[in-house]
mmCIF file of C-alpha atoms in Angstrom:
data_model
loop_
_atom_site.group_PDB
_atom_site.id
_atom_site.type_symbol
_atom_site.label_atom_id
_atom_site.label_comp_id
_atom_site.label_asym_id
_atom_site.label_seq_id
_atom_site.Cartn_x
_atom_site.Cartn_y
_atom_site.Cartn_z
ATOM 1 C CA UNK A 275 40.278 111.708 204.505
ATOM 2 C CA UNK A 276 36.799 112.856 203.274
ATOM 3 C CA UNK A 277 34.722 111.360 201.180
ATOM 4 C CA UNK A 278 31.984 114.341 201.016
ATOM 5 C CA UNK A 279 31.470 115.285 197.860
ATOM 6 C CA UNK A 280 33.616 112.765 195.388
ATOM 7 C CA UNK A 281 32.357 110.606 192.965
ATOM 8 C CA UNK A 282 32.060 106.607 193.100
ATOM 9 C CA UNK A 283 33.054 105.757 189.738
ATOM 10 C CA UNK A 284 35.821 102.712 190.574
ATOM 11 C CA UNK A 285 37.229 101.638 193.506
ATOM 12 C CA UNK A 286 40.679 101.717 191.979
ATOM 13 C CA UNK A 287 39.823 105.353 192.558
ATOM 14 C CA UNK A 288 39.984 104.898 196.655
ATOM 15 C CA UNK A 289 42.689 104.881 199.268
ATOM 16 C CA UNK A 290 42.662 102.275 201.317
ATOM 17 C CA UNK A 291 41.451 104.056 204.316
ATOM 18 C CA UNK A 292 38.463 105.351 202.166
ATOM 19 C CA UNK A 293 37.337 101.766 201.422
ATOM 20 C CA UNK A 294 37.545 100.869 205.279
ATOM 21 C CA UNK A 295 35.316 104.087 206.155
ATOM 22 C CA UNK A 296 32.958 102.420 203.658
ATOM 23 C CA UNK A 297 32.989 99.327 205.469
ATOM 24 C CA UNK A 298 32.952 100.586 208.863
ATOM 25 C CA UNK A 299 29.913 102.976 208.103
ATOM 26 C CA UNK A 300 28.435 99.943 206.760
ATOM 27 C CA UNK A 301 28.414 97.719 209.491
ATOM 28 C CA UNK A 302 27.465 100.707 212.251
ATOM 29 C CA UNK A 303 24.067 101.437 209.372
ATOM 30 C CA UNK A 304 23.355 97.692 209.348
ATOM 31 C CA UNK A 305 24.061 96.883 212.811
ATOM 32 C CA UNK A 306 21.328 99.974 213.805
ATOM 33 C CA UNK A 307 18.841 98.653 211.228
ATOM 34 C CA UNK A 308 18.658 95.376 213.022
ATOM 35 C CA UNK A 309 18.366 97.186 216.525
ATOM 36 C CA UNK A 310 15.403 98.810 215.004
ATOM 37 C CA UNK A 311 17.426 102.608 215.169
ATOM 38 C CA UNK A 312 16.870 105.081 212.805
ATOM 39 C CA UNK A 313 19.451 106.581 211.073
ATOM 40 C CA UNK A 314 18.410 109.281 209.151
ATOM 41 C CA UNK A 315 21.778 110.570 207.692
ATOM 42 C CA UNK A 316 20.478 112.339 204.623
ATOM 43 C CA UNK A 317 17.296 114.160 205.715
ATOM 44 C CA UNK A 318 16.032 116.173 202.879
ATOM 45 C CA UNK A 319 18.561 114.811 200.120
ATOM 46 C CA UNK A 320 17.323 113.916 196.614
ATOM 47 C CA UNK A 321 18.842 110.875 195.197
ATOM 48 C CA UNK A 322 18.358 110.931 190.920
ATOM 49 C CA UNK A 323 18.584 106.912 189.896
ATOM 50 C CA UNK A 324 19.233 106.952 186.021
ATOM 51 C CA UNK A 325 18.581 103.313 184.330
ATOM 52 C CA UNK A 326 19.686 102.774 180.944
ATOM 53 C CA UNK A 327 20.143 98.849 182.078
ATOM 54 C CA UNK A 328 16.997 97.379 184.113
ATOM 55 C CA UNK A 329 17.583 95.801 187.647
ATOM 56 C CA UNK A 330 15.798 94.577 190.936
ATOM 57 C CA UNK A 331 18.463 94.377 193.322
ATOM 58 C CA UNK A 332 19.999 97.958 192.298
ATOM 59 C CA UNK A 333 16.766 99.887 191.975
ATOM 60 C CA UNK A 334 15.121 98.614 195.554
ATOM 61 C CA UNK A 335 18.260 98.431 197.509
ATOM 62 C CA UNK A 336 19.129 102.687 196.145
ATOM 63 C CA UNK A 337 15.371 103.439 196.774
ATOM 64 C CA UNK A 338 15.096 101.977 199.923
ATOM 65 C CA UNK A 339 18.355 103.236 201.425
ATOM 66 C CA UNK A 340 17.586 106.644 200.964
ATOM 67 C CA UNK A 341 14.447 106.308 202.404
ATOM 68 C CA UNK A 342 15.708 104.692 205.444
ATOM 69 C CA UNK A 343 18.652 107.498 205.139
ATOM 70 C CA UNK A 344 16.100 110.129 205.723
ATOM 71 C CA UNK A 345 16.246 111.258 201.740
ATOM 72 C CA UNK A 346 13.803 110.715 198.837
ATOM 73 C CA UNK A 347 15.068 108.582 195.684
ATOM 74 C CA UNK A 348 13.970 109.623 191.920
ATOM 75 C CA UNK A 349 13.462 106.951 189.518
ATOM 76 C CA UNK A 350 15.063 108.220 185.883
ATOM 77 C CA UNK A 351 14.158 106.008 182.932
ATOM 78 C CA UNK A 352 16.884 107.319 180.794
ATOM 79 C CA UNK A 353 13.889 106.615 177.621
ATOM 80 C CA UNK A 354 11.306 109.290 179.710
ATOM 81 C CA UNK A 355 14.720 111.519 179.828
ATOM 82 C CA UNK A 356 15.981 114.174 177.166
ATOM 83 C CA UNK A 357 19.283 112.373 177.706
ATOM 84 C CA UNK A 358 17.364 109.432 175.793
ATOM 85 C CA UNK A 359 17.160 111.748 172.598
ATOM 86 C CA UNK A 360 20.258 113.110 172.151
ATOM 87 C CA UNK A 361 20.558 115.746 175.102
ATOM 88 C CA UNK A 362 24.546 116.048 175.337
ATOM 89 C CA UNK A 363 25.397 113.984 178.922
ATOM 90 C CA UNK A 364 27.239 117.247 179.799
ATOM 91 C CA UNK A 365 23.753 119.393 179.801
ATOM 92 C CA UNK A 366 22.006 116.702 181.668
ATOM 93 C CA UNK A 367 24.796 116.844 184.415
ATOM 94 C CA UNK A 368 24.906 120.483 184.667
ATOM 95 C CA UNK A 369 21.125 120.450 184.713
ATOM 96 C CA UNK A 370 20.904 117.479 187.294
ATOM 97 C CA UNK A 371 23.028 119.195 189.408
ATOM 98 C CA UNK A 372 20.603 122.063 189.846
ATOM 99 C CA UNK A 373 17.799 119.863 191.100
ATOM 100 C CA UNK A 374 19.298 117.049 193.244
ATOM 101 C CA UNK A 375 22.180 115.936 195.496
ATOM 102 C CA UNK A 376 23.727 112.802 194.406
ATOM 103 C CA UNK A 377 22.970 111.109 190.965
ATOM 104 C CA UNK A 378 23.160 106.969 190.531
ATOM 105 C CA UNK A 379 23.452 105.638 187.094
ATOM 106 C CA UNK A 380 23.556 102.184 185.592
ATOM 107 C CA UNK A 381 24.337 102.258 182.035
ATOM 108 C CA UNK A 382 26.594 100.550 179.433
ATOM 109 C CA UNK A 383 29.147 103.200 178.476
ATOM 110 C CA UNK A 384 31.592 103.700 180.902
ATOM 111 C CA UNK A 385 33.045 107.067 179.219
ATOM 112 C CA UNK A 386 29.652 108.441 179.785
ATOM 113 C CA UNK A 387 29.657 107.543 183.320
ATOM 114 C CA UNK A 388 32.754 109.631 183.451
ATOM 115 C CA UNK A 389 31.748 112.234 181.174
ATOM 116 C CA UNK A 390 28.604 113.036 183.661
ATOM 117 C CA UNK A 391 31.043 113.078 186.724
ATOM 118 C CA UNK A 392 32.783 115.679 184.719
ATOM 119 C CA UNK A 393 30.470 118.152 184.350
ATOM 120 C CA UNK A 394 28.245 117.018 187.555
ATOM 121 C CA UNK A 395 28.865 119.475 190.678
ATOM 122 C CA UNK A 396 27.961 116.854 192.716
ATOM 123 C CA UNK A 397 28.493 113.285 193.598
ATOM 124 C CA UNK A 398 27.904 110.590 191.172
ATOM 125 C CA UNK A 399 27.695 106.781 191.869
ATOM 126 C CA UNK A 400 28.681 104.104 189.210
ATOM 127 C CA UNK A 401 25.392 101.597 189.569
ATOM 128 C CA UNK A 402 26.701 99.451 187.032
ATOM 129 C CA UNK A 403 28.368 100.121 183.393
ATOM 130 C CA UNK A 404 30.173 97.481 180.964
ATOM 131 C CA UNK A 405 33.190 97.935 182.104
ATOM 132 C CA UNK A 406 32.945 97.801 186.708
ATOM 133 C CA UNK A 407 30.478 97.452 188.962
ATOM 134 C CA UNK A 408 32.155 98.678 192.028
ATOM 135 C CA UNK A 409 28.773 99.348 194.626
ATOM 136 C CA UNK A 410 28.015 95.442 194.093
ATOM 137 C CA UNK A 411 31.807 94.382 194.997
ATOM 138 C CA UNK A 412 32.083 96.790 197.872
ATOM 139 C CA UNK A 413 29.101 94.643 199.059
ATOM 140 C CA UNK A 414 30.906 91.796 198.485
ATOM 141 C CA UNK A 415 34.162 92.262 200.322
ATOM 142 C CA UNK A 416 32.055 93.595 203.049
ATOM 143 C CA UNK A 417 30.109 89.948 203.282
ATOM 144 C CA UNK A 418 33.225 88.684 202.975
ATOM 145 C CA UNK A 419 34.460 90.354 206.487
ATOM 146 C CA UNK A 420 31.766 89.343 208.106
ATOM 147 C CA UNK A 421 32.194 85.794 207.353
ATOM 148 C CA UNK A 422 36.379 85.495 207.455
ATOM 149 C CA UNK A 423 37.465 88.505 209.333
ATOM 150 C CA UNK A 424 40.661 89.928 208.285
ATOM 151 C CA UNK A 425 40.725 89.580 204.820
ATOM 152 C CA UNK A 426 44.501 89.716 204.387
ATOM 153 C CA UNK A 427 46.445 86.027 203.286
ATOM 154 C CA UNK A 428 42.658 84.737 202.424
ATOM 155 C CA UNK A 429 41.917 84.315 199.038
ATOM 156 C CA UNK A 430 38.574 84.753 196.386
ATOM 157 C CA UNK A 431 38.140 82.582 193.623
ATOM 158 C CA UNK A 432 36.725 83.857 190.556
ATOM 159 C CA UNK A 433 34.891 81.535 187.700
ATOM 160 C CA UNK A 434 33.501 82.264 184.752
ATOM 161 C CA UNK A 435 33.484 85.372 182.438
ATOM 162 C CA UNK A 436 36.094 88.645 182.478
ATOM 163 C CA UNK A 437 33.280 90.994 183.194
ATOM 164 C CA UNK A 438 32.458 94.414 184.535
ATOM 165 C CA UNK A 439 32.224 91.976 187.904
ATOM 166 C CA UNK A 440 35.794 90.299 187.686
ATOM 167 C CA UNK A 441 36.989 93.730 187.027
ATOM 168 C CA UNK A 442 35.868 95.236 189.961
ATOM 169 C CA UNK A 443 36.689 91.952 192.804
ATOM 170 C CA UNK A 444 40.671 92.590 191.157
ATOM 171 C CA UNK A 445 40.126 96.146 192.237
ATOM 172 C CA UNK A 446 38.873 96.055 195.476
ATOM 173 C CA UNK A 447 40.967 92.397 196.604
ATOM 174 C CA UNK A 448 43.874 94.633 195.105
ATOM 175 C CA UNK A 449 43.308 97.404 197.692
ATOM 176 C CA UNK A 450 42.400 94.992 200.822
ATOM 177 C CA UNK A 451 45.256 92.680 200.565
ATOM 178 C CA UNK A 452 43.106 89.835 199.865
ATOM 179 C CA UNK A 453 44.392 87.099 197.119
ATOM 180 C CA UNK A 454 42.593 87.074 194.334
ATOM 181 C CA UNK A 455 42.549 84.033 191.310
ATOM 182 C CA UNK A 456 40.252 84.689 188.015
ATOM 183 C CA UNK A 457 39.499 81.657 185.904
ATOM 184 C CA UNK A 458 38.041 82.247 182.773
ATOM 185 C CA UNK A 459 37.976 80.939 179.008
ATOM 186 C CA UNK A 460 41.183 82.070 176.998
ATOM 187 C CA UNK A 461 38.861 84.325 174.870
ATOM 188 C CA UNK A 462 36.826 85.774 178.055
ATOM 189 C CA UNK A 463 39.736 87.138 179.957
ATOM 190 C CA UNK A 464 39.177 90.581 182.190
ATOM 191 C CA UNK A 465 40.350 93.784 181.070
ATOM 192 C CA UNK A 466 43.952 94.222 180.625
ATOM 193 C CA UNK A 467 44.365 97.510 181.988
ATOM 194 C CA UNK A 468 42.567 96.911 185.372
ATOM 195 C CA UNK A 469 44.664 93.487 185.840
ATOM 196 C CA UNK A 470 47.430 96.159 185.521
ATOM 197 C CA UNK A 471 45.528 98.566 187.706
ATOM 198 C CA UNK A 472 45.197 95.400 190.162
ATOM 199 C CA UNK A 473 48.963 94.097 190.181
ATOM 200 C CA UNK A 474 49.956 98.007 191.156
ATOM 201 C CA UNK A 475 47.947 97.906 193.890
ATOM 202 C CA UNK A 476 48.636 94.421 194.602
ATOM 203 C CA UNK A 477 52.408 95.163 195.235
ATOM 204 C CA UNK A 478 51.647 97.711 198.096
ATOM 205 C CA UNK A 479 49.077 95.898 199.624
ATOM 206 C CA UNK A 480 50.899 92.655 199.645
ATOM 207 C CA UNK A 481 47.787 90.592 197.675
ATOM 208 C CA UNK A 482 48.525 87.822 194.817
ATOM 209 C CA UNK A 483 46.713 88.446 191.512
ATOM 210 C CA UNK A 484 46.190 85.347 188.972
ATOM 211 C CA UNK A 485 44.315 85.055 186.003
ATOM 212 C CA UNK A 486 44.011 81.426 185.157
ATOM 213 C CA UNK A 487 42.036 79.068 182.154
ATOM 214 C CA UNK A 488 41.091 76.251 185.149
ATOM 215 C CA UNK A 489 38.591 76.577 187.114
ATOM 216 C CA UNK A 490 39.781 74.269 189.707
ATOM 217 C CA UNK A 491 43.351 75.472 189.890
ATOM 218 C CA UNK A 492 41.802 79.264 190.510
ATOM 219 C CA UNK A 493 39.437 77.299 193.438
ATOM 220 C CA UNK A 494 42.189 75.404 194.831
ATOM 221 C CA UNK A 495 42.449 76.546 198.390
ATOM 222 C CA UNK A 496 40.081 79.350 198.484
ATOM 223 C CA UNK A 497 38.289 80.997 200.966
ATOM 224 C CA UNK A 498 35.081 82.531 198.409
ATOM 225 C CA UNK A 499 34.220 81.339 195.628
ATOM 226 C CA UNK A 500 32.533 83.702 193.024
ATOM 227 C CA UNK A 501 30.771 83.457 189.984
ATOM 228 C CA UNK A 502 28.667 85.412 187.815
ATOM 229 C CA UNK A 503 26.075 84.771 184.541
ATOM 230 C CA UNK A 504 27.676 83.563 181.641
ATOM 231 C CA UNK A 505 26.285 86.438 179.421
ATOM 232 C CA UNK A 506 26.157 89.683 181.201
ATOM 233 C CA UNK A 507 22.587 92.413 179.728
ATOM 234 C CA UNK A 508 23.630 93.678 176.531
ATOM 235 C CA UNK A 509 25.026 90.143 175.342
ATOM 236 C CA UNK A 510 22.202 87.844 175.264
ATOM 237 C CA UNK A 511 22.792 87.438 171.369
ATOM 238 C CA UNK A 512 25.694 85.722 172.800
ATOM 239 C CA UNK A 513 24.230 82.905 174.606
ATOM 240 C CA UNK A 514 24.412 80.127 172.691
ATOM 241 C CA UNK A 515 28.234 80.798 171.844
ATOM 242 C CA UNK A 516 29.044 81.424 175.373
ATOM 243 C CA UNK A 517 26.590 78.415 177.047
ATOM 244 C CA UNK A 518 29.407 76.083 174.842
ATOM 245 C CA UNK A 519 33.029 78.145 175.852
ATOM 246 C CA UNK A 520 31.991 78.365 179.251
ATOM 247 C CA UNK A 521 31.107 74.667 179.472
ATOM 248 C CA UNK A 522 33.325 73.599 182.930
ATOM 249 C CA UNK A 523 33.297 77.170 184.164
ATOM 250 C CA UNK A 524 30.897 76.583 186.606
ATOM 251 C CA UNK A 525 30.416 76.866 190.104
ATOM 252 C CA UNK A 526 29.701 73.046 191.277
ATOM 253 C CA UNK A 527 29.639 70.623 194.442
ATOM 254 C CA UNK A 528 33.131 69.545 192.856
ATOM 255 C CA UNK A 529 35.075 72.779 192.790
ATOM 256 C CA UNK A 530 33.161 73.418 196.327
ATOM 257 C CA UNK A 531 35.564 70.540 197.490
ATOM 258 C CA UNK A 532 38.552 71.959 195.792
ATOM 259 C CA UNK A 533 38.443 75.158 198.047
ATOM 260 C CA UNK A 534 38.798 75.529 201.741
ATOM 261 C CA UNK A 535 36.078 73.672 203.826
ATOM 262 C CA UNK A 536 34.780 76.315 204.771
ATOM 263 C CA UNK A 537 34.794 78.541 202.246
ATOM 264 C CA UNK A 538 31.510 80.353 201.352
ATOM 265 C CA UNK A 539 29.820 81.044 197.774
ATOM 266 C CA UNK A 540 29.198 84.046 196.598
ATOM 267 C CA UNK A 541 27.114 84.764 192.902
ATOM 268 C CA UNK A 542 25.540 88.565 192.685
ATOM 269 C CA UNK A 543 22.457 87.694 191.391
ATOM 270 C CA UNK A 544 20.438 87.328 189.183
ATOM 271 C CA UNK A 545 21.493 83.323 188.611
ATOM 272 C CA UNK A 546 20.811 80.956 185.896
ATOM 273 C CA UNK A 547 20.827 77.662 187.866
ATOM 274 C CA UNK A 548 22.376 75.099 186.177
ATOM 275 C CA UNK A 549 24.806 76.926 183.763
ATOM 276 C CA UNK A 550 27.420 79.050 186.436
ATOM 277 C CA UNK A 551 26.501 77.027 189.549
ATOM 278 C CA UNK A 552 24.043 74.409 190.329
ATOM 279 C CA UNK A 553 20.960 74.725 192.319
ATOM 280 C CA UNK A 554 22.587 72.301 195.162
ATOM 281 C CA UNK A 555 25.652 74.760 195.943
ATOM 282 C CA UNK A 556 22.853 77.939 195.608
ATOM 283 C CA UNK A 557 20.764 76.465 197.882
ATOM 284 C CA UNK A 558 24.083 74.575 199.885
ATOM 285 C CA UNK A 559 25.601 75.520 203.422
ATOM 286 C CA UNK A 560 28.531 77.312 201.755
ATOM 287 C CA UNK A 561 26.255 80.038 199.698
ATOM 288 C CA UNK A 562 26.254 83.350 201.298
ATOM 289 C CA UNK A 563 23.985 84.819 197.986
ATOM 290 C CA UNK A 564 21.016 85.983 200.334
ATOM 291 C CA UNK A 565 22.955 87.808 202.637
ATOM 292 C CA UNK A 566 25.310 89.266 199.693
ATOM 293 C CA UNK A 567 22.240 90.803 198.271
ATOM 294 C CA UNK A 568 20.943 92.062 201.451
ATOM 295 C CA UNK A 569 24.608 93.618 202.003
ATOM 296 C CA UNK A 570 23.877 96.035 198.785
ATOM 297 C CA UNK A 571 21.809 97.672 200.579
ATOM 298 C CA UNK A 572 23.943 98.406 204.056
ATOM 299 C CA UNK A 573 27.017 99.097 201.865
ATOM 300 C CA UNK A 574 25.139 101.560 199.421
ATOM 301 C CA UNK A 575 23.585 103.283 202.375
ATOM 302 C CA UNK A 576 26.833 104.387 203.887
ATOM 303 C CA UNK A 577 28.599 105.265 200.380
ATOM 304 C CA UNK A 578 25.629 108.092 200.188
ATOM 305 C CA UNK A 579 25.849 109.179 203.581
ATOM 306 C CA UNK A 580 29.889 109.848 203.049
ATOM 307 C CA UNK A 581 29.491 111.272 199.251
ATOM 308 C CA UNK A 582 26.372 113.648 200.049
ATOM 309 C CA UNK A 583 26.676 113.898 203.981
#
């Protein structure tokens, strides 16, 4: 099955054989990179990057990819666009799709994310909204193969808040057959409708899916451990509120010795030390964060090639 011209919006969206051609294409772009090949996939394709929400590790790792992809990248401030007074998202997708072969977009709205793929006549990427952030898990799983292997019977523990992040792991663990326990504060839980989305999938692909209020029950036994900022952008007003229900979510040398020996820590950046996990685990033998990061990249590179190849 083809990937050429679809949209990444959620990986709830994918078969499983489209998530492994993901993967796959991943490791063949990465594994050339470090030989020092080119791979120039995309020669003469224009990538527009819309940014509603600021980042580092989106921005560089998009830019750079299509670059190395043999494509040019377009950096949108959605405040220097007409979309940032009022143009309806439906002009700026018809519009967009005049000029350029792929759009990216990190924003808050979900719906709008949707709304662009719509009306867009060609493929658009989810970079990030409120609700998933499916290029950064896809990374994730992918580290995750390269450290464990077969992903199937090993389990990812998840601490801290129900986020666009949480959402996105019980989607793609969901589709891989990997096990998959959520710990979060009773009030902080991840959306209902993708833990349905999750158990669905779950039930063909033989995966366990538990959402949990301890931390060290959800760590108990696993294979990652995962965490994420307390208070995601847009919900910094939060803070203090959250700094005190969070207190004990936290990714910590004692939950490191509830899961597997072995098991490797995984945050995707950027960290406040000290409140979701401690500097010692960050900068411990178990944390994979560096590599994670790097993964973005890899993983991003081959969802372009197979959306705009």
């Amino acid at each position: 099955m083809s990937l050429k011209g679809k949209d990444y919006l959620s990986i709830h969206d994918l078969s499983v054989d489209e998530i492994h051609q993901i993967l796959d294409l991943a490791k063949s772009l990465k594994d050339k990179q470090k030989r020092g090949e080119e791979h120039k996939l995309l020669p003469g394709k224009t990538l527009g990057m819309i940014f509603q929400k600021s980042s580092t590790r989106t921005r560089v790792s998009f830019e750079v990819g299509m670059w190395q992809l043999g494509g040019r990248a377009l950096f949108l401030n959605a405040n220097d666009l007409q979309i940032g007074r009022g143009e309806p998202v439906k002009d700026t997708a018809r519009v967009l799709s005049r000029y350029v072969d792929g759009v990216m977009i990190r924003t808050f709205s979900h719906l709008e994310v949707e709304e662009l793929a719509g009306y867009a006549s060609i493929p658009i990427i989810n970079g990030l909204t409120d609700l998933l952030h499916p290029c950064q898990a896809m990374a994730d799983i992918f580290t995750a193969v390269e450290y464990k292997g077969d992903l199937k019977g090993r389990k990812l523990a998840y601490i801290g808040d129900g986020n666009n992040m949480v959402n996105s792991l019980l989607h793609v663990c969901a589709k891989v057959g990997m096990d998959i326990s959520a710990a979060t504060p009773p009030n902080y839980a991840p959306d209902a409708a993708i833990v349905e989305e999750a158990i669905a999938d779950a039930a063909a692909s033989g995966s366990k899916i538990n959402i949990v209020n301890d931390p060290f029950a959800a760590a108990e036994g696993a294979d990652v451990l995962y965490t994420d900022v307390w208070a995601s952008m847009g919900r910094e007003a939060e803070q203090a509120i959250r700094k005190q229900a969070f207190a004990g979510f936290q990714i910590n040398s004692a939950i490191v010795r509830t899961a597997k020996p072995d098991c490797i820590v995984m945050h995707c950046l950027p960290a406040h030390r000290g409140e979701e996990i401690t500097d010692d685990v960050m900068e411990g033998p178990h944390s994979v964060v560096f590599d994670e990061a790097e993964n973005r990249l890899h993983v991003q590179k081959a969802i372009m090639a197979l959306l705009m190849g």
